[in-house]
Amino acid sequence: MDTQTIERPDVDTDETTDDETPKFFHYVKKHKIAESAVMGSHVVALCGEVFPVTRSPKPGSPVCPKCKKIYEKMKKDQ
């Protein structure tokens, strides 16, 4: 039996700043946001990031570039 090791580059997934404010917000299915906020369950963003909803974005908040790209593609495909 032969095994292989798949190497992945180190990725910094810490998306918080020093004051606990996220660097950017992610796109998540709307019905999952309320569920996460109430129940504390985790949501999966379009980019694949998994996290509990703890903050609401305000107009002009930075958006995850990966989520934005996926969302724009979804809008075009409809």
PDB file of N, CA, C and O in Angstrom:
ATOM      1  N   MET A   1       0.846  -1.170   0.000  1.00  0.00           N
ATOM      2  CA  MET A   1       0.000   0.000   0.000  1.00  0.00           C
ATOM      3  C   MET A   1       0.897   1.240   0.000  1.00  0.00           C
ATOM      4  O   MET A   1       1.806   1.361   0.808  1.00  0.00           O
ATOM      5  N   ASP A   2       0.624   2.141  -0.916  1.00  0.00           N
ATOM      6  CA  ASP A   2       1.438   3.328  -1.092  1.00  0.00           C
ATOM      7  C   ASP A   2       0.594   4.558  -0.774  1.00  0.00           C
ATOM      8  O   ASP A   2      -0.548   4.667  -1.214  1.00  0.00           O
ATOM      9  N   THR A   3       1.121   5.472   0.007  1.00  0.00           N
ATOM     10  CA  THR A   3       0.385   6.700   0.317  1.00  0.00           C
ATOM     11  C   THR A   3       1.133   7.890  -0.239  1.00  0.00           C
ATOM     12  O   THR A   3       2.356   7.866  -0.369  1.00  0.00           O
ATOM     13  N   GLN A   4       0.381   8.918  -0.563  1.00  0.00           N
ATOM     14  CA  GLN A   4       0.969  10.144  -1.075  1.00  0.00           C
ATOM     15  C   GLN A   4       0.570  11.293  -0.167  1.00  0.00           C
ATOM     16  O   GLN A   4      -0.505  11.281   0.419  1.00  0.00           O
ATOM     17  N   THR A   5       1.419  12.255  -0.071  1.00  0.00           N
ATOM     18  CA  THR A   5       1.123  13.460   0.685  1.00  0.00           C
ATOM     19  C   THR A   5       0.838  14.578  -0.296  1.00  0.00           C
ATOM     20  O   THR A   5       1.637  14.836  -1.197  1.00  0.00           O
ATOM     21  N   ILE A   6      -0.297  15.185  -0.133  1.00  0.00           N
ATOM     22  CA  ILE A   6      -0.654  16.330  -0.972  1.00  0.00           C
ATOM     23  C   ILE A   6      -0.305  17.585  -0.189  1.00  0.00           C
ATOM     24  O   ILE A   6      -0.782  17.791   0.919  1.00  0.00           O
ATOM     25  N   GLU A   7       0.551  18.405  -0.768  1.00  0.00           N
ATOM     26  CA  GLU A   7       0.959  19.624  -0.090  1.00  0.00           C
ATOM     27  C   GLU A   7       0.060  20.775  -0.509  1.00  0.00           C
ATOM     28  O   GLU A   7      -0.271  20.937  -1.675  1.00  0.00           O
ATOM     29  N   ARG A   8      -0.359  21.538   0.483  1.00  0.00           N
ATOM     30  CA  ARG A   8      -1.150  22.730   0.224  1.00  0.00           C
ATOM     31  C   ARG A   8      -0.371  23.932   0.729  1.00  0.00           C
ATOM     32  O   ARG A   8       0.274  23.854   1.772  1.00  0.00           O
ATOM     33  N   PRO A   9      -0.426  25.030   0.004  1.00  0.00           N
ATOM     34  CA  PRO A   9       0.290  26.218   0.486  1.00  0.00           C
ATOM     35  C   PRO A   9      -0.348  26.731   1.769  1.00  0.00           C
ATOM     36  O   PRO A   9      -1.541  26.550   2.011  1.00  0.00           O
ATOM     37  N   ASP A  10       0.471  27.337   2.626  1.00  0.00           N
ATOM     38  CA  ASP A  10      -0.071  27.940   3.840  1.00  0.00           C
ATOM     39  C   ASP A  10      -0.971  29.096   3.443  1.00  0.00           C
ATOM     40  O   ASP A  10      -0.607  29.949   2.641  1.00  0.00           O
ATOM     41  N   VAL A  11      -2.156  29.108   4.002  1.00  0.00           N
ATOM     42  CA  VAL A  11      -3.122  30.162   3.696  1.00  0.00           C
ATOM     43  C   VAL A  11      -3.555  30.808   4.992  1.00  0.00           C
ATOM     44  O   VAL A  11      -3.910  30.120   5.949  1.00  0.00           O
ATOM     45  N   ASP A  12      -3.515  32.113   5.046  1.00  0.00           N
ATOM     46  CA  ASP A  12      -3.966  32.837   6.220  1.00  0.00           C
ATOM     47  C   ASP A  12      -5.470  33.038   6.108  1.00  0.00           C
ATOM     48  O   ASP A  12      -5.938  33.799   5.267  1.00  0.00           O
ATOM     49  N   THR A  13      -6.236  32.331   6.932  1.00  0.00           N
ATOM     50  CA  THR A  13      -7.695  32.438   6.858  1.00  0.00           C
ATOM     51  C   THR A  13      -8.249  33.376   7.913  1.00  0.00           C
ATOM     52  O   THR A  13      -9.452  33.496   8.060  1.00  0.00           O
ATOM     53  N   ASP A  14      -7.394  34.033   8.674  1.00  0.00           N
ATOM     54  CA  ASP A  14      -7.850  34.974   9.695  1.00  0.00           C
ATOM     55  C   ASP A  14      -8.370  36.229   9.012  1.00  0.00           C
ATOM     56  O   ASP A  14      -7.611  36.970   8.397  1.00  0.00           O
ATOM     57  N   GLU A  15      -9.662  36.445   9.099  1.00  0.00           N
ATOM     58  CA  GLU A  15     -10.275  37.587   8.423  1.00  0.00           C
ATOM     59  C   GLU A  15     -10.725  38.658   9.402  1.00  0.00           C
ATOM     60  O   GLU A  15     -11.646  39.418   9.142  1.00  0.00           O
ATOM     61  N   THR A  16     -10.107  38.706  10.569  1.00  0.00           N
ATOM     62  CA  THR A  16     -10.470  39.721  11.546  1.00  0.00           C
ATOM     63  C   THR A  16      -9.329  40.722  11.671  1.00  0.00           C
ATOM     64  O   THR A  16      -8.173  40.409  11.433  1.00  0.00           O
ATOM     65  N   THR A  17      -9.685  41.912  12.072  1.00  0.00           N
ATOM     66  CA  THR A  17      -8.684  42.935  12.327  1.00  0.00           C
ATOM     67  C   THR A  17      -8.427  42.962  13.824  1.00  0.00           C
ATOM     68  O   THR A  17      -9.015  42.199  14.582  1.00  0.00           O
ATOM     69  N   ASP A  18      -7.567  43.840  14.295  1.00  0.00           N
ATOM     70  CA  ASP A  18      -7.244  43.902  15.720  1.00  0.00           C
ATOM     71  C   ASP A  18      -8.461  44.203  16.590  1.00  0.00           C
ATOM     72  O   ASP A  18      -8.525  43.789  17.734  1.00  0.00           O
ATOM     73  N   ASP A  19      -9.432  44.923  16.063  1.00  0.00           N
ATOM     74  CA  ASP A  19     -10.613  45.254  16.866  1.00  0.00           C
ATOM     75  C   ASP A  19     -11.776  44.287  16.628  1.00  0.00           C
ATOM     76  O   ASP A  19     -12.921  44.601  16.896  1.00  0.00           O
ATOM     77  N   GLU A  20     -11.474  43.078  16.136  1.00  0.00           N
ATOM     78  CA  GLU A  20     -12.464  42.021  15.917  1.00  0.00           C
ATOM     79  C   GLU A  20     -13.478  42.339  14.809  1.00  0.00           C
ATOM     80  O   GLU A  20     -14.492  41.689  14.687  1.00  0.00           O
ATOM     81  N   THR A  21     -13.238  43.358  14.001  1.00  0.00           N
ATOM     82  CA  THR A  21     -14.093  43.659  12.871  1.00  0.00           C
ATOM     83  C   THR A  21     -13.607  42.841  11.681  1.00  0.00           C
ATOM     84  O   THR A  21     -12.413  42.844  11.389  1.00  0.00           O
ATOM     85  N   PRO A  22     -14.506  42.114  10.978  1.00  0.00           N
ATOM     86  CA  PRO A  22     -14.049  41.331   9.820  1.00  0.00           C
ATOM     87  C   PRO A  22     -13.428  42.234   8.758  1.00  0.00           C
ATOM     88  O   PRO A  22     -13.843  43.377   8.588  1.00  0.00           O
ATOM     89  N   LYS A  23     -12.432  41.691   8.037  1.00  0.00           N
ATOM     90  CA  LYS A  23     -11.822  42.449   6.948  1.00  0.00           C
ATOM     91  C   LYS A  23     -12.832  42.668   5.839  1.00  0.00           C
ATOM     92  O   LYS A  23     -12.859  43.717   5.215  1.00  0.00           O
ATOM     93  N   PHE A  24     -13.663  41.635   5.587  1.00  0.00           N
ATOM     94  CA  PHE A  24     -14.739  41.789   4.628  1.00  0.00           C
ATOM     95  C   PHE A  24     -15.878  40.840   4.954  1.00  0.00           C
ATOM     96  O   PHE A  24     -15.725  39.908   5.732  1.00  0.00           O
ATOM     97  N   PHE A  25     -17.015  41.130   4.369  1.00  0.00           N
ATOM     98  CA  PHE A  25     -18.210  40.332   4.588  1.00  0.00           C
ATOM     99  C   PHE A  25     -18.426  39.398   3.411  1.00  0.00           C
ATOM    100  O   PHE A  25     -17.997  39.665   2.299  1.00  0.00           O
ATOM    101  N   HIS A  26     -19.103  38.291   3.670  1.00  0.00           N
ATOM    102  CA  HIS A  26     -19.318  37.249   2.672  1.00  0.00           C
ATOM    103  C   HIS A  26     -20.781  37.180   2.258  1.00  0.00           C
ATOM    104  O   HIS A  26     -21.667  37.576   3.006  1.00  0.00           O
ATOM    105  N   TYR A  27     -21.028  36.636   1.057  1.00  0.00           N
ATOM    106  CA  TYR A  27     -22.385  36.372   0.598  1.00  0.00           C
ATOM    107  C   TYR A  27     -22.819  35.006   1.133  1.00  0.00           C
ATOM    108  O   TYR A  27     -22.106  34.016   0.982  1.00  0.00           O
ATOM    109  N   VAL A  28     -24.002  34.982   1.767  1.00  0.00           N
ATOM    110  CA  VAL A  28     -24.547  33.777   2.378  1.00  0.00           C
ATOM    111  C   VAL A  28     -26.030  33.717   2.037  1.00  0.00           C
ATOM    112  O   VAL A  28     -26.672  34.749   1.856  1.00  0.00           O
ATOM    113  N   LYS A  29     -26.591  32.503   1.941  1.00  0.00           N
ATOM    114  CA  LYS A  29     -28.022  32.358   1.686  1.00  0.00           C
ATOM    115  C   LYS A  29     -28.801  33.078   2.783  1.00  0.00           C
ATOM    116  O   LYS A  29     -28.533  32.906   3.970  1.00  0.00           O
ATOM    117  N   LYS A  30     -29.769  33.883   2.355  1.00  0.00           N
ATOM    118  CA  LYS A  30     -30.490  34.764   3.260  1.00  0.00           C
ATOM    119  C   LYS A  30     -31.140  34.024   4.431  1.00  0.00           C
ATOM    120  O   LYS A  30     -31.041  34.455   5.574  1.00  0.00           O
ATOM    121  N   HIS A  31     -31.786  32.895   4.162  1.00  0.00           N
ATOM    122  CA  HIS A  31     -32.484  32.190   5.245  1.00  0.00           C
ATOM    123  C   HIS A  31     -31.528  31.582   6.262  1.00  0.00           C
ATOM    124  O   HIS A  31     -31.908  31.318   7.396  1.00  0.00           O
ATOM    125  N   LYS A  32     -30.288  31.398   5.891  1.00  0.00           N
ATOM    126  CA  LYS A  32     -29.296  30.848   6.814  1.00  0.00           C
ATOM    127  C   LYS A  32     -28.747  31.911   7.767  1.00  0.00           C
ATOM    128  O   LYS A  32     -28.263  31.591   8.849  1.00  0.00           O
ATOM    129  N   ILE A  33     -28.817  33.176   7.373  1.00  0.00           N
ATOM    130  CA  ILE A  33     -28.287  34.259   8.204  1.00  0.00           C
ATOM    131  C   ILE A  33     -29.059  34.355   9.517  1.00  0.00           C
ATOM    132  O   ILE A  33     -28.470  34.371  10.597  1.00  0.00           O
ATOM    133  N   ALA A  34     -30.383  34.409   9.434  1.00  0.00           N
ATOM    134  CA  ALA A  34     -31.202  34.517  10.642  1.00  0.00           C
ATOM    135  C   ALA A  34     -31.029  33.288  11.527  1.00  0.00           C
ATOM    136  O   ALA A  34     -30.904  33.399  12.748  1.00  0.00           O
ATOM    137  N   GLU A  35     -31.007  32.115  10.906  1.00  0.00           N
ATOM    138  CA  GLU A  35     -30.830  30.871  11.657  1.00  0.00           C
ATOM    139  C   GLU A  35     -29.507  30.893  12.426  1.00  0.00           C
ATOM    140  O   GLU A  35     -29.457  30.539  13.609  1.00  0.00           O
ATOM    141  N   SER A  36     -28.448  31.335  11.787  1.00  0.00           N
ATOM    142  CA  SER A  36     -27.146  31.395  12.425  1.00  0.00           C
ATOM    143  C   SER A  36     -27.128  32.409  13.560  1.00  0.00           C
ATOM    144  O   SER A  36     -26.581  32.149  14.634  1.00  0.00           O
ATOM    145  N   ALA A  37     -27.747  33.561  13.319  1.00  0.00           N
ATOM    146  CA  ALA A  37     -27.760  34.609  14.336  1.00  0.00           C
ATOM    147  C   ALA A  37     -28.525  34.168  15.582  1.00  0.00           C
ATOM    148  O   ALA A  37     -28.120  34.463  16.710  1.00  0.00           O
ATOM    149  N   VAL A  38     -29.610  33.431  15.397  1.00  0.00           N
ATOM    150  CA  VAL A  38     -30.432  32.992  16.522  1.00  0.00           C
ATOM    151  C   VAL A  38     -29.870  31.740  17.187  1.00  0.00           C
ATOM    152  O   VAL A  38     -29.736  31.665  18.399  1.00  0.00           O
ATOM    153  N   MET A  39     -29.541  30.746  16.374  1.00  0.00           N
ATOM    154  CA  MET A  39     -29.122  29.440  16.899  1.00  0.00           C
ATOM    155  C   MET A  39     -27.612  29.324  17.117  1.00  0.00           C
ATOM    156  O   MET A  39     -27.154  28.403  17.773  1.00  0.00           O
ATOM    157  N   GLY A  40     -26.847  30.215  16.520  1.00  0.00           N
ATOM    158  CA  GLY A  40     -25.399  30.144  16.644  1.00  0.00           C
ATOM    159  C   GLY A  40     -24.758  29.128  15.712  1.00  0.00           C
ATOM    160  O   GLY A  40     -23.581  28.817  15.844  1.00  0.00           O
ATOM    161  N   SER A  41     -25.550  28.604  14.767  1.00  0.00           N
ATOM    162  CA  SER A  41     -25.006  27.625  13.822  1.00  0.00           C
ATOM    163  C   SER A  41     -24.093  28.324  12.816  1.00  0.00           C
ATOM    164  O   SER A  41     -24.132  29.532  12.651  1.00  0.00           O
ATOM    165  N   HIS A  42     -23.283  27.544  12.139  1.00  0.00           N
ATOM    166  CA  HIS A  42     -22.359  28.083  11.146  1.00  0.00           C
ATOM    167  C   HIS A  42     -23.035  28.153   9.774  1.00  0.00           C
ATOM    168  O   HIS A  42     -23.918  27.356   9.475  1.00  0.00           O
ATOM    169  N   VAL A  43     -22.609  29.113   8.977  1.00  0.00           N
ATOM    170  CA  VAL A  43     -23.087  29.260   7.606  1.00  0.00           C
ATOM    171  C   VAL A  43     -21.918  29.015   6.660  1.00  0.00           C
ATOM    172  O   VAL A  43     -20.757  29.115   7.064  1.00  0.00           O
ATOM    173  N   VAL A  44     -22.230  28.715   5.403  1.00  0.00           N
ATOM    174  CA  VAL A  44     -21.209  28.524   4.387  1.00  0.00           C
ATOM    175  C   VAL A  44     -21.388  29.635   3.349  1.00  0.00           C
ATOM    176  O   VAL A  44     -22.439  29.742   2.729  1.00  0.00           O
ATOM    177  N   ALA A  45     -20.357  30.445   3.179  1.00  0.00           N
ATOM    178  CA  ALA A  45     -20.398  31.528   2.197  1.00  0.00           C
ATOM    179  C   ALA A  45     -20.202  30.960   0.799  1.00  0.00           C
ATOM    180  O   ALA A  45     -19.794  29.812   0.627  1.00  0.00           O
ATOM    181  N   LEU A  46     -20.499  31.761  -0.210  1.00  0.00           N
ATOM    182  CA  LEU A  46     -20.321  31.326  -1.595  1.00  0.00           C
ATOM    183  C   LEU A  46     -18.887  30.900  -1.866  1.00  0.00           C
ATOM    184  O   LEU A  46     -18.642  29.982  -2.642  1.00  0.00           O
ATOM    185  N   CYS A  47     -17.936  31.531  -1.193  1.00  0.00           N
ATOM    186  CA  CYS A  47     -16.520  31.212  -1.420  1.00  0.00           C
ATOM    187  C   CYS A  47     -16.078  29.957  -0.672  1.00  0.00           C
ATOM    188  O   CYS A  47     -14.968  29.486  -0.859  1.00  0.00           O
ATOM    189  N   GLY A  48     -16.950  29.424   0.190  1.00  0.00           N
ATOM    190  CA  GLY A  48     -16.616  28.218   0.937  1.00  0.00           C
ATOM    191  C   GLY A  48     -16.224  28.472   2.381  1.00  0.00           C
ATOM    192  O   GLY A  48     -16.058  27.534   3.155  1.00  0.00           O
ATOM    193  N   GLU A  49     -16.064  29.717   2.774  1.00  0.00           N
ATOM    194  CA  GLU A  49     -15.718  30.059   4.155  1.00  0.00           C
ATOM    195  C   GLU A  49     -16.870  29.644   5.073  1.00  0.00           C
ATOM    196  O   GLU A  49     -18.029  29.865   4.767  1.00  0.00           O
ATOM    197  N   VAL A  50     -16.553  29.027   6.211  1.00  0.00           N
ATOM    198  CA  VAL A  50     -17.559  28.576   7.176  1.00  0.00           C
ATOM    199  C   VAL A  50     -17.358  29.367   8.467  1.00  0.00           C
ATOM    200  O   VAL A  50     -16.251  29.441   8.990  1.00  0.00           O
ATOM    201  N   PHE A  51     -18.459  29.948   8.982  1.00  0.00           N
ATOM    202  CA  PHE A  51     -18.361  30.790  10.170  1.00  0.00           C
ATOM    203  C   PHE A  51     -19.743  31.034  10.751  1.00  0.00           C
ATOM    204  O   PHE A  51     -20.746  30.889  10.059  1.00  0.00           O
ATOM    205  N   PRO A  52     -19.841  31.434  12.025  1.00  0.00           N
ATOM    206  CA  PRO A  52     -21.134  31.834  12.584  1.00  0.00           C
ATOM    207  C   PRO A  52     -21.371  33.313  12.256  1.00  0.00           C
ATOM    208  O   PRO A  52     -20.426  34.104  12.182  1.00  0.00           O
ATOM    209  N   VAL A  53     -22.611  33.688  12.048  1.00  0.00           N
ATOM    210  CA  VAL A  53     -22.933  35.090  11.766  1.00  0.00           C
ATOM    211  C   VAL A  53     -22.881  35.851  13.088  1.00  0.00           C
ATOM    212  O   VAL A  53     -23.581  35.511  14.031  1.00  0.00           O
ATOM    213  N   THR A  54     -22.028  36.855  13.137  1.00  0.00           N
ATOM    214  CA  THR A  54     -21.890  37.646  14.362  1.00  0.00           C
ATOM    215  C   THR A  54     -22.090  39.136  14.123  1.00  0.00           C
ATOM    216  O   THR A  54     -22.305  39.878  15.059  1.00  0.00           O
ATOM    217  N   ARG A  55     -22.027  39.568  12.891  1.00  0.00           N
ATOM    218  CA  ARG A  55     -22.165  40.996  12.572  1.00  0.00           C
ATOM    219  C   ARG A  55     -22.972  41.181  11.299  1.00  0.00           C
ATOM    220  O   ARG A  55     -22.983  40.317  10.434  1.00  0.00           O
ATOM    221  N   SER A  56     -23.590  42.345  11.184  1.00  0.00           N
ATOM    222  CA  SER A  56     -24.324  42.698   9.970  1.00  0.00           C
ATOM    223  C   SER A  56     -23.523  43.739   9.201  1.00  0.00           C
ATOM    224  O   SER A  56     -23.017  44.686   9.803  1.00  0.00           O
ATOM    225  N   PRO A  57     -23.406  43.567   7.890  1.00  0.00           N
ATOM    226  CA  PRO A  57     -22.664  44.577   7.113  1.00  0.00           C
ATOM    227  C   PRO A  57     -23.473  45.865   6.994  1.00  0.00           C
ATOM    228  O   PRO A  57     -24.694  45.858   7.009  1.00  0.00           O
ATOM    229  N   LYS A  58     -22.781  46.948   6.897  1.00  0.00           N
ATOM    230  CA  LYS A  58     -23.418  48.243   6.677  1.00  0.00           C
ATOM    231  C   LYS A  58     -23.143  48.626   5.224  1.00  0.00           C
ATOM    232  O   LYS A  58     -22.217  48.111   4.613  1.00  0.00           O
ATOM    233  N   PRO A  59     -23.962  49.499   4.659  1.00  0.00           N
ATOM    234  CA  PRO A  59     -23.708  49.923   3.276  1.00  0.00           C
ATOM    235  C   PRO A  59     -22.262  50.409   3.121  1.00  0.00           C
ATOM    236  O   PRO A  59     -21.754  51.150   3.946  1.00  0.00           O
ATOM    237  N   GLY A  60     -21.611  49.921   2.084  1.00  0.00           N
ATOM    238  CA  GLY A  60     -20.233  50.304   1.830  1.00  0.00           C
ATOM    239  C   GLY A  60     -19.208  49.408   2.498  1.00  0.00           C
ATOM    240  O   GLY A  60     -18.013  49.635   2.354  1.00  0.00           O
ATOM    241  N   SER A  61     -19.675  48.382   3.241  1.00  0.00           N
ATOM    242  CA  SER A  61     -18.740  47.455   3.878  1.00  0.00           C
ATOM    243  C   SER A  61     -17.986  46.679   2.816  1.00  0.00           C
ATOM    244  O   SER A  61     -18.536  46.353   1.770  1.00  0.00           O
ATOM    245  N   PRO A  62     -16.727  46.341   3.068  1.00  0.00           N
ATOM    246  CA  PRO A  62     -15.956  45.572   2.085  1.00  0.00           C
ATOM    247  C   PRO A  62     -16.525  44.164   1.927  1.00  0.00           C
ATOM    248  O   PRO A  62     -16.921  43.534   2.901  1.00  0.00           O
ATOM    249  N   VAL A  63     -16.584  43.687   0.692  1.00  0.00           N
ATOM    250  CA  VAL A  63     -17.133  42.368   0.380  1.00  0.00           C
ATOM    251  C   VAL A  63     -16.000  41.445  -0.050  1.00  0.00           C
ATOM    252  O   VAL A  63     -15.072  41.866  -0.740  1.00  0.00           O
ATOM    253  N   CYS A  64     -16.097  40.191   0.340  1.00  0.00           N
ATOM    254  CA  CYS A  64     -15.117  39.177  -0.046  1.00  0.00           C
ATOM    255  C   CYS A  64     -15.026  39.128  -1.572  1.00  0.00           C
ATOM    256  O   CYS A  64     -16.041  38.939  -2.251  1.00  0.00           O
ATOM    257  N   PRO A  65     -13.846  39.301  -2.145  1.00  0.00           N
ATOM    258  CA  PRO A  65     -13.713  39.291  -3.605  1.00  0.00           C
ATOM    259  C   PRO A  65     -14.146  37.974  -4.248  1.00  0.00           C
ATOM    260  O   PRO A  65     -14.743  37.970  -5.319  1.00  0.00           O
ATOM    261  N   LYS A  66     -13.873  36.847  -3.584  1.00  0.00           N
ATOM    262  CA  LYS A  66     -14.278  35.547  -4.138  1.00  0.00           C
ATOM    263  C   LYS A  66     -15.799  35.428  -4.162  1.00  0.00           C
ATOM    264  O   LYS A  66     -16.371  34.977  -5.148  1.00  0.00           O
ATOM    265  N   CYS A  67     -16.460  35.811  -3.063  1.00  0.00           N
ATOM    266  CA  CYS A  67     -17.925  35.757  -3.005  1.00  0.00           C
ATOM    267  C   CYS A  67     -18.539  36.656  -4.081  1.00  0.00           C
ATOM    268  O   CYS A  67     -19.494  36.273  -4.758  1.00  0.00           O
ATOM    269  N   LYS A  68     -17.986  37.852  -4.212  1.00  0.00           N
ATOM    270  CA  LYS A  68     -18.515  38.812  -5.178  1.00  0.00           C
ATOM    271  C   LYS A  68     -18.418  38.271  -6.598  1.00  0.00           C
ATOM    272  O   LYS A  68     -19.361  38.364  -7.380  1.00  0.00           O
ATOM    273  N   LYS A  69     -17.290  37.663  -6.928  1.00  0.00           N
ATOM    274  CA  LYS A  69     -17.079  37.105  -8.269  1.00  0.00           C
ATOM    275  C   LYS A  69     -18.080  35.980  -8.542  1.00  0.00           C
ATOM    276  O   LYS A  69     -18.688  35.916  -9.611  1.00  0.00           O
ATOM    277  N   ILE A  70     -18.273  35.094  -7.570  1.00  0.00           N
ATOM    278  CA  ILE A  70     -19.224  33.988  -7.722  1.00  0.00           C
ATOM    279  C   ILE A  70     -20.642  34.522  -7.847  1.00  0.00           C
ATOM    280  O   ILE A  70     -21.415  34.071  -8.696  1.00  0.00           O
ATOM    281  N   TYR A  71     -21.005  35.498  -7.027  1.00  0.00           N
ATOM    282  CA  TYR A  71     -22.342  36.083  -7.063  1.00  0.00           C
ATOM    283  C   TYR A  71     -22.627  36.737  -8.420  1.00  0.00           C
ATOM    284  O   TYR A  71     -23.705  36.549  -8.988  1.00  0.00           O
ATOM    285  N   GLU A  72     -21.662  37.475  -8.932  1.00  0.00           N
ATOM    286  CA  GLU A  72     -21.840  38.131 -10.235  1.00  0.00           C
ATOM    287  C   GLU A  72     -22.038  37.084 -11.340  1.00  0.00           C
ATOM    288  O   GLU A  72     -22.842  37.276 -12.241  1.00  0.00           O
ATOM    289  N   LYS A  73     -21.308  35.989 -11.274  1.00  0.00           N
ATOM    290  CA  LYS A  73     -21.452  34.917 -12.266  1.00  0.00           C
ATOM    291  C   LYS A  73     -22.837  34.279 -12.154  1.00  0.00           C
ATOM    292  O   LYS A  73     -23.466  33.981 -13.165  1.00  0.00           O
ATOM    293  N   MET A  74     -23.312  34.098 -10.925  1.00  0.00           N
ATOM    294  CA  MET A  74     -24.645  33.509 -10.731  1.00  0.00           C
ATOM    295  C   MET A  74     -25.724  34.409 -11.323  1.00  0.00           C
ATOM    296  O   MET A  74     -26.670  33.918 -11.925  1.00  0.00           O
ATOM    297  N   LYS A  75     -25.580  35.718 -11.160  1.00  0.00           N
ATOM    298  CA  LYS A  75     -26.564  36.659 -11.699  1.00  0.00           C
ATOM    299  C   LYS A  75     -26.597  36.596 -13.231  1.00  0.00           C
ATOM    300  O   LYS A  75     -27.654  36.685 -13.828  1.00  0.00           O
ATOM    301  N   LYS A  76     -25.419  36.454 -13.856  1.00  0.00           N
ATOM    302  CA  LYS A  76     -25.341  36.399 -15.316  1.00  0.00           C
ATOM    303  C   LYS A  76     -25.952  35.120 -15.855  1.00  0.00           C
ATOM    304  O   LYS A  76     -26.518  35.101 -16.939  1.00  0.00           O
ATOM    305  N   ASP A  77     -25.807  34.018 -15.117  1.00  0.00           N
ATOM    306  CA  ASP A  77     -26.301  32.724 -15.563  1.00  0.00           C
ATOM    307  C   ASP A  77     -27.829  32.597 -15.477  1.00  0.00           C
ATOM    308  O   ASP A  77     -28.400  31.687 -16.060  1.00  0.00           O
ATOM    309  N   GLN A  78     -28.465  33.493 -14.760  1.00  0.00           N
ATOM    310  CA  GLN A  78     -29.924  33.374 -14.593  1.00  0.00           C
ATOM    311  C   GLN A  78     -30.682  33.908 -15.748  1.00  0.00           C
ATOM    312  O   GLN A  78     -30.655  34.475 -16.595  1.00  0.00           O
TER     313      GLN A  78
END
